[in-house]
Amino acid sequence: MTAARPPRPRPAYRGSAAAGGAIRGRFTLTELPGVTVAGGPGRGARRRNRTAAAAAARTLARAGRGQYGGRLELRVTGPPPRPAAVVRAARRAVTAALRHPPAP
């Protein structure tokens, strides 16, 4: 009879928020078309910014505001986020900006 192997150690993270890391987005709506992204430096920043810009533009279009644009600011804490987390943060930021537009 052989001894059972000990269980493998589990990673310190699960899902898209890794080891206490998070990604937060803030969207400022403008009347100029196009979405610009300001994201911090880090591994995969260019891809993350392109993914976030596309997700923000799609969210604007689905809301019937495709003629507008804006500036999306991303703040990432912890390890690089997964693309799904970036898309989710961009959608939430745009939705919140559309729900609560700035006062004129």
Short mmCIF file of C-alpha atoms in Angstrom, two decimals:
data_model
loop_
_atom_site.label_atom_id
_atom_site.label_comp_id
_atom_site.label_asym_id
_atom_site.label_seq_id
_atom_site.Cartn_x
_atom_site.Cartn_y
_atom_site.Cartn_z
CA MET A 1 0.00 0.00 0.00
CA THR A 2 1.40 3.38 -0.96
CA ALA A 3 1.06 6.56 1.00
CA ALA A 4 -1.37 9.13 -0.33
CA ARG A 5 0.10 12.23 -1.82
CA PRO A 6 -0.38 15.43 0.14
CA PRO A 7 -2.77 17.91 -1.52
CA ARG A 8 -1.23 20.54 -3.77
CA PRO A 9 -1.02 24.03 -2.32
CA ARG A 10 -3.77 26.30 -3.54
CA PRO A 11 -2.92 29.60 -5.19
CA ALA A 12 -3.27 32.72 -3.11
CA TYR A 13 -5.96 34.04 -5.45
CA ARG A 14 -9.04 32.87 -7.28
CA GLY A 15 -11.14 34.60 -9.88
CA SER A 16 -10.37 38.01 -11.34
CA ALA A 17 -9.43 39.82 -8.13
CA ALA A 18 -6.04 38.37 -7.39
CA ALA A 19 -4.49 38.49 -3.92
CA GLY A 20 -6.43 41.55 -2.86
CA GLY A 21 -5.82 43.24 -6.20
CA ALA A 22 -8.51 45.30 -7.86
CA ILE A 23 -9.18 47.36 -10.93
CA ARG A 24 -11.25 50.50 -10.70
CA GLY A 25 -12.44 52.74 -13.48
CA ARG A 26 -13.76 56.28 -13.71
CA PHE A 27 -15.37 57.54 -16.91
CA THR A 28 -15.85 61.17 -17.83
CA LEU A 29 -18.37 61.71 -20.62
CA THR A 30 -17.53 64.18 -23.41
CA GLU A 31 -19.32 65.27 -26.56
CA LEU A 32 -16.29 64.42 -28.71
CA PRO A 33 -16.41 60.94 -30.25
CA GLY A 34 -13.83 58.39 -29.22
CA VAL A 35 -12.66 56.94 -25.95
CA THR A 36 -9.23 57.59 -24.48
CA VAL A 37 -7.84 55.52 -21.66
CA ALA A 38 -5.43 56.59 -18.97
CA GLY A 39 -4.07 53.53 -17.28
CA GLY A 40 -1.06 53.09 -15.12
CA PRO A 41 2.10 51.47 -16.35
CA GLY A 42 2.64 47.80 -15.85
CA ARG A 43 2.79 44.52 -17.58
CA GLY A 44 0.27 44.39 -20.42
CA ALA A 45 -0.81 48.03 -20.09
CA ARG A 46 -1.26 48.59 -23.84
CA ARG A 47 -3.46 45.56 -24.30
CA ARG A 48 -5.41 46.40 -21.15
CA ASN A 49 -6.03 49.96 -22.39
CA ARG A 50 -7.16 48.79 -25.85
CA THR A 51 -9.51 46.26 -24.28
CA ALA A 52 -10.95 48.88 -21.92
CA ALA A 53 -11.45 51.45 -24.71
CA ALA A 54 -13.30 48.94 -26.87
CA ALA A 55 -15.52 47.86 -23.96
CA ALA A 56 -16.33 51.49 -23.10
CA ALA A 57 -17.21 52.31 -26.72
CA ARG A 58 -19.45 49.23 -26.97
CA THR A 59 -21.21 50.16 -23.74
CA LEU A 60 -21.84 53.70 -24.99
CA ALA A 61 -23.21 52.35 -28.27
CA ARG A 62 -25.52 49.87 -26.52
CA ALA A 63 -26.86 52.68 -24.36
CA GLY A 64 -27.71 54.72 -27.47
CA ARG A 65 -24.91 57.21 -26.83
CA GLY A 66 -22.48 56.04 -29.51
CA GLN A 67 -22.01 59.58 -30.79
CA TYR A 68 -20.32 60.55 -27.50
CA GLY A 69 -16.95 59.62 -26.17
CA GLY A 70 -14.98 60.20 -23.05
CA ARG A 71 -11.96 59.55 -20.93
CA LEU A 72 -11.62 56.34 -18.95
CA GLU A 73 -9.17 56.26 -16.06
CA LEU A 74 -8.11 52.86 -14.76
CA ARG A 75 -6.40 52.18 -11.46
CA VAL A 76 -4.95 48.74 -10.95
CA THR A 77 -3.74 47.44 -7.62
CA GLY A 78 -2.08 44.10 -7.27
CA PRO A 79 -1.08 41.79 -10.10
CA PRO A 80 -2.16 42.44 -13.72
CA PRO A 81 -5.90 41.85 -14.07
CA ARG A 82 -7.51 39.44 -16.46
CA PRO A 83 -9.18 40.87 -19.59
CA ALA A 84 -12.65 40.01 -18.27
CA ALA A 85 -12.02 42.13 -15.18
CA VAL A 86 -10.90 45.05 -17.37
CA VAL A 87 -14.04 44.80 -19.49
CA ARG A 88 -16.23 44.62 -16.38
CA ALA A 89 -14.54 47.70 -14.84
CA ALA A 90 -14.95 49.69 -18.07
CA ARG A 91 -18.63 48.76 -18.39
CA ARG A 92 -19.34 49.69 -14.80
CA ALA A 93 -17.55 53.03 -15.12
CA VAL A 94 -19.45 54.00 -18.27
CA THR A 95 -22.77 52.86 -16.83
CA ALA A 96 -22.20 54.90 -13.67
CA ALA A 97 -21.26 57.98 -15.70
CA LEU A 98 -24.42 57.67 -17.80
CA ARG A 99 -26.56 57.12 -14.73
CA HIS A 100 -25.19 60.19 -12.93
CA PRO A 101 -24.17 62.79 -15.54
CA PRO A 102 -22.34 65.88 -14.29
CA ALA A 103 -24.40 68.99 -13.62
CA PRO A 104 -24.06 71.73 -16.28
#
